[in-house]
Amino acid sequence: MGESVKRLGIMGGTFNPIHYGHLVTAESARSKFGLDQVIFVPSGHPPHKRLRDNSDAEHRAMMTLLATITNPAFTMSRVELDREGYSYSYDTVNYFREQYGDGTEIFFITGADAILEIFTWKNAAELLRICTFIAATRPGFDLGDVHKLPEGWQDRIQLMRIPALSISSTDIRRRVHGGDTIKYLLPEAVENYILKQGLYL
Ligand code: ATP
Ligand code: MG
């Protein structure tokens, strides 16, 4: 599978729901860093929440698929959804390293808020060794704070300026709950899916 993919982007998230902030971030990274493919990886769930949140996970997967299907360079992976127990980005990156082999360089794409929390991630130092991070600007978070991370880590993080989109899944869920419009904040297919399934009411 990985023959033609020399540079692979991984876009992790809960995607509850996926929105234009995620899509602009991934597409900007694809273009700026010459990525052949970007794989969106909806996050899995802690084992103790498994039953209750399984349906939620399927909705997140479906919405991610609907949002990414129109971009030939985008795909989605269920690897974290189908894995037992907690999901860690470290395990996910290792999974794709094995799938694609040594000829593929891996880039992990995040927004500013996520990169500033990277020291809380499992095996953060090792993760930064096996893939390059691309950190996008995000309204409300200061990418300048990356300089507070250990120096060896900063070398592994590429900063990327993108058009500011003050969109979050939290805000979209609140809007739906409050009866406000979510049009133009996310792809129409995802908007329709949310309304049709009665999500976030
Ligand atoms: P929630 O409000 O539920 O936390 P979210 O909008 O932050 O949702 P996530 O699924 O948590 O979305 O984010 C996945 C990744 O996308 C993270 O790396 C996050 O930083 C990035 N991201 C999300 N929204 C934006 C945005 N508007 N601009 C830049 N990056 C974003
Ligand atoms: Mg978030």
CSV table of C-alpha atoms and ligand atoms in Angstrom, one decimal:
chain,number,residue,atom,x,y,z
A,1,MET,CA,0.0,0.0,0.0
A,2,GLY,CA,2.8,2.4,0.9
A,3,GLU,CA,4.8,2.2,-2.3
A,4,SER,CA,3.8,5.6,-3.7
A,5,VAL,CA,3.4,7.3,-0.3
A,6,LYS,CA,6.8,8.8,0.6
A,7,ARG,CA,5.4,11.4,2.9
A,8,LEU,CA,2.4,10.5,5.1
A,9,GLY,CA,0.4,12.8,7.3
A,10,ILE,CA,-1.6,11.6,10.3
A,11,MET,CA,-4.4,13.8,11.5
A,12,GLY,CA,-5.6,12.6,14.9
A,13,GLY,CA,-8.7,13.9,16.7
A,14,THR,CA,-12.0,13.1,18.3
A,15,PHE,CA,-13.8,14.6,15.3
A,16,ASN,CA,-17.0,15.0,17.4
A,17,PRO,CA,-17.9,16.4,14.8
A,18,ILE,CA,-15.2,17.0,12.2
A,19,HIS,CA,-15.2,20.6,10.9
A,20,TYR,CA,-13.4,23.0,8.6
A,21,GLY,CA,-10.8,23.7,11.2
A,22,HIS,CA,-9.6,20.1,10.9
A,23,LEU,CA,-9.9,20.1,7.1
A,24,VAL,CA,-8.1,23.4,6.5
A,25,THR,CA,-5.3,22.2,8.9
A,26,ALA,CA,-4.8,18.9,7.1
A,27,GLU,CA,-5.0,20.4,3.6
A,28,SER,CA,-2.6,23.2,4.4
A,29,ALA,CA,-0.1,20.6,5.8
A,30,ARG,CA,-0.6,18.4,2.7
A,31,SER,CA,0.2,21.4,0.4
A,32,LYS,CA,3.0,23.0,2.5
A,33,PHE,CA,4.9,19.8,3.3
A,34,GLY,CA,4.2,17.9,0.1
A,35,LEU,CA,2.4,15.1,1.7
A,36,ASP,CA,1.2,12.3,-0.6
A,37,GLN,CA,-1.6,11.3,1.7
A,38,VAL,CA,-3.3,12.4,5.0
A,39,ILE,CA,-4.9,9.8,7.1
A,40,PHE,CA,-7.6,11.0,9.5
A,41,VAL,CA,-7.6,8.8,12.7
A,42,PRO,CA,-10.7,9.3,14.9
A,43,SER,CA,-9.6,8.6,18.5
A,44,GLY,CA,-10.7,5.4,20.3
A,45,HIS,CA,-12.3,5.1,23.7
A,46,PRO,CA,-11.2,4.0,27.2
A,47,PRO,CA,-12.3,0.4,27.8
A,48,HIS,CA,-14.7,1.3,30.7
A,49,LYS,CA,-16.8,3.6,28.5
A,50,ARG,CA,-16.8,1.1,25.7
A,51,LEU,CA,-20.5,0.1,25.4
A,52,ARG,CA,-22.0,3.5,26.0
A,53,ASP,CA,-19.7,5.3,23.6
A,54,ASN,CA,-19.6,2.8,20.8
A,55,SER,CA,-22.4,4.3,18.9
A,56,ASP,CA,-20.8,7.7,19.3
A,57,ALA,CA,-17.6,6.3,17.9
A,58,GLU,CA,-19.5,5.0,14.8
A,59,HIS,CA,-21.0,8.5,14.2
A,60,ARG,CA,-17.6,10.1,14.5
A,61,ALA,CA,-16.2,7.6,12.0
A,62,MET,CA,-19.1,8.2,9.6
A,63,MET,CA,-18.8,11.9,9.8
A,64,THR,CA,-15.0,11.8,9.3
A,65,LEU,CA,-15.5,9.6,6.2
A,66,LEU,CA,-18.2,12.0,4.8
A,67,ALA,CA,-15.9,15.0,5.3
A,68,THR,CA,-12.8,13.4,3.8
A,69,ILE,CA,-14.2,11.5,0.9
A,70,THR,CA,-14.1,14.4,-1.6
A,71,ASN,CA,-10.3,15.0,-1.2
A,72,PRO,CA,-8.3,12.4,-3.2
A,73,ALA,CA,-5.3,12.8,-0.8
A,74,PHE,CA,-7.4,12.2,2.3
A,75,THR,CA,-8.4,8.8,3.9
A,76,MET,CA,-9.7,7.6,7.2
A,77,SER,CA,-8.4,4.8,9.4
A,78,ARG,CA,-10.4,2.9,12.0
A,79,VAL,CA,-7.2,1.7,13.7
A,80,GLU,CA,-7.9,3.5,17.0
A,81,LEU,CA,-11.6,2.7,17.0
A,82,ASP,CA,-11.1,-1.0,16.5
A,83,ARG,CA,-8.2,-1.3,19.0
A,84,GLU,CA,-9.0,-2.7,22.5
A,85,GLY,CA,-8.4,-0.4,25.4
A,86,TYR,CA,-6.8,3.1,25.4
A,87,SER,CA,-5.5,4.5,22.2
A,88,TYR,CA,-2.2,6.3,22.2
A,89,SER,CA,-0.8,8.3,19.2
A,90,TYR,CA,2.6,6.6,19.9
A,91,ASP,CA,1.0,3.2,19.1
A,92,THR,CA,-0.9,4.6,16.1
A,93,VAL,CA,2.3,6.0,14.5
A,94,ASN,CA,4.1,2.8,15.1
A,95,TYR,CA,1.2,0.9,13.4
A,96,PHE,CA,1.5,3.1,10.3
A,97,ARG,CA,5.4,2.8,10.4
A,98,GLU,CA,4.9,-0.9,10.1
A,99,GLN,CA,2.3,-0.7,7.5
A,100,TYR,CA,4.2,1.7,5.2
A,101,GLY,CA,7.8,0.7,5.9
A,102,ASP,CA,11.0,2.6,6.1
A,103,GLY,CA,10.6,4.4,2.8
A,104,THR,CA,7.8,6.5,4.2
A,105,GLU,CA,8.3,9.6,6.4
A,106,ILE,CA,5.6,10.3,8.9
A,107,PHE,CA,4.2,13.7,9.8
A,108,PHE,CA,1.8,14.1,12.7
A,109,ILE,CA,-0.5,17.1,12.2
A,110,THR,CA,-1.9,19.0,15.2
A,111,GLY,CA,-3.3,22.4,16.1
A,112,ALA,CA,-1.6,24.8,18.5
A,113,ASP,CA,-3.6,23.6,21.6
A,114,ALA,CA,-2.7,19.9,21.0
A,115,ILE,CA,1.1,20.5,20.5
A,116,LEU,CA,1.3,22.6,23.7
A,117,GLU,CA,0.0,19.5,25.6
A,118,ILE,CA,2.4,17.1,24.0
A,119,PHE,CA,4.4,16.6,27.2
A,120,THR,CA,1.3,14.8,28.6
A,121,TRP,CA,1.3,12.3,25.8
A,122,LYS,CA,2.5,8.7,26.2
A,123,ASN,CA,6.2,8.3,25.2
A,124,ALA,CA,6.3,11.9,23.9
A,125,ALA,CA,10.0,12.1,23.5
A,126,GLU,CA,10.1,8.8,21.5
A,127,LEU,CA,7.0,9.9,19.5
A,128,LEU,CA,8.9,13.1,18.4
A,129,ARG,CA,11.8,10.9,17.4
A,130,ILE,CA,9.8,8.7,15.0
A,131,CYS,CA,7.7,11.4,13.3
A,132,THR,CA,7.9,15.1,12.6
A,133,PHE,CA,5.1,17.2,14.1
A,134,ILE,CA,3.3,19.9,12.1
A,135,ALA,CA,1.6,22.4,14.4
A,136,ALA,CA,-1.0,24.8,13.0
A,137,THR,CA,-2.0,28.1,14.4
A,138,ARG,CA,-5.3,28.1,16.1
A,139,PRO,CA,-7.2,31.2,17.5
A,140,GLY,CA,-7.0,31.3,21.3
A,141,PHE,CA,-3.6,29.5,21.5
A,142,ASP,CA,-0.1,30.9,21.2
A,143,LEU,CA,2.2,28.8,19.0
A,144,GLY,CA,5.0,30.9,20.4
A,145,ASP,CA,4.7,28.9,23.6
A,146,VAL,CA,6.2,25.9,21.7
A,147,HIS,CA,9.6,27.5,22.8
A,148,LYS,CA,8.8,26.5,26.3
A,149,LEU,CA,9.0,22.8,25.3
A,150,PRO,CA,12.4,21.0,25.7
A,151,GLU,CA,14.9,22.2,23.1
A,152,GLY,CA,15.4,18.8,21.5
A,153,TRP,CA,11.7,18.6,20.9
A,154,GLN,CA,11.3,22.0,19.3
A,155,ASP,CA,13.6,20.8,16.4
A,156,ARG,CA,11.0,18.1,15.6
A,157,ILE,CA,8.1,20.5,15.4
A,158,GLN,CA,7.3,22.5,12.3
A,159,LEU,CA,5.1,25.5,12.8
A,160,MET,CA,2.5,26.3,10.1
A,161,ARG,CA,0.4,29.4,9.8
A,162,ILE,CA,-3.1,28.8,8.5
A,163,PRO,CA,-6.2,31.0,7.9
A,164,ALA,CA,-7.6,31.5,11.3
A,165,LEU,CA,-10.8,29.5,11.8
A,166,SER,CA,-12.3,30.0,15.2
A,167,ILE,CA,-14.3,26.8,15.0
A,168,SER,CA,-14.4,24.0,17.5
A,169,SER,CA,-16.4,20.8,17.9
A,170,THR,CA,-17.4,22.0,21.4
A,171,ASP,CA,-18.9,25.1,19.9
A,172,ILE,CA,-20.7,23.1,17.2
A,173,ARG,CA,-22.2,20.7,19.7
A,174,ARG,CA,-23.4,23.7,21.8
A,175,ARG,CA,-24.9,25.3,18.8
A,176,VAL,CA,-26.9,22.2,17.8
A,177,HIS,CA,-28.0,21.8,21.4
A,178,GLY,CA,-29.1,25.5,21.5
A,179,GLY,CA,-30.8,25.4,18.2
A,180,ASP,CA,-28.3,27.7,16.5
A,181,THR,CA,-27.1,27.2,12.9
A,182,ILE,CA,-23.9,25.3,12.1
A,183,LYS,CA,-24.1,25.9,8.4
A,184,TYR,CA,-20.7,26.8,6.8
A,185,LEU,CA,-18.7,25.6,9.8
A,186,LEU,CA,-18.4,22.1,8.5
A,187,PRO,CA,-19.1,20.2,5.2
A,188,GLU,CA,-22.8,20.1,4.3
A,189,ALA,CA,-22.8,16.3,4.3
A,190,VAL,CA,-21.7,16.3,7.9
A,191,GLU,CA,-24.2,19.0,8.8
A,192,ASN,CA,-27.0,16.9,7.2
A,193,TYR,CA,-25.8,13.8,8.9
A,194,ILE,CA,-25.9,15.5,12.4
A,195,LEU,CA,-29.5,16.8,11.8
A,196,LYS,CA,-30.7,13.5,10.3
A,197,GLN,CA,-29.3,11.4,13.2
A,198,GLY,CA,-30.4,13.9,15.8
A,199,LEU,CA,-26.8,14.2,17.3
A,200,TYR,CA,-26.0,16.7,20.1
A,201,LEU,CA,-29.6,17.5,20.9
B,1,ATP,P1,-13.3,19.7,21.0
B,1,ATP,O1,-13.8,21.1,21.1
B,1,ATP,O2,-14.3,18.6,21.2
B,1,ATP,O3,-12.0,19.5,21.7
B,1,ATP,P2,-11.8,20.3,18.6
B,1,ATP,O4,-12.5,21.3,17.7
B,1,ATP,O5,-10.7,20.9,19.5
B,1,ATP,O6,-12.9,19.6,19.4
B,1,ATP,P3,-10.3,17.9,18.1
B,1,ATP,O7,-10.9,16.7,17.6
B,1,ATP,O8,-10.1,18.0,19.6
B,1,ATP,O9,-11.3,19.2,17.7
B,1,ATP,O10,-9.0,18.3,17.4
B,1,ATP,C1,-8.2,17.5,16.6
B,1,ATP,C2,-7.0,18.2,16.1
B,1,ATP,O11,-7.4,19.3,15.3
B,1,ATP,C3,-6.2,18.9,17.2
B,1,ATP,O12,-4.8,18.7,16.9
B,1,ATP,C4,-6.6,20.3,17.2
B,1,ATP,O13,-5.6,21.2,17.7
B,1,ATP,C5,-6.9,20.5,15.7
B,1,ATP,N1,-7.8,21.6,15.5
B,1,ATP,C6,-9.2,21.6,15.8
B,1,ATP,N2,-9.8,22.7,15.4
B,1,ATP,C7,-8.8,23.5,14.9
B,1,ATP,C8,-8.9,24.8,14.3
B,1,ATP,N3,-10.0,25.5,14.3
B,1,ATP,N4,-7.7,25.4,13.9
B,1,ATP,C9,-6.5,24.6,13.9
B,1,ATP,N5,-6.5,23.4,14.4
B,1,ATP,C10,-7.6,22.8,14.9
B,2,MG,MG,-9.9,19.7,21.1
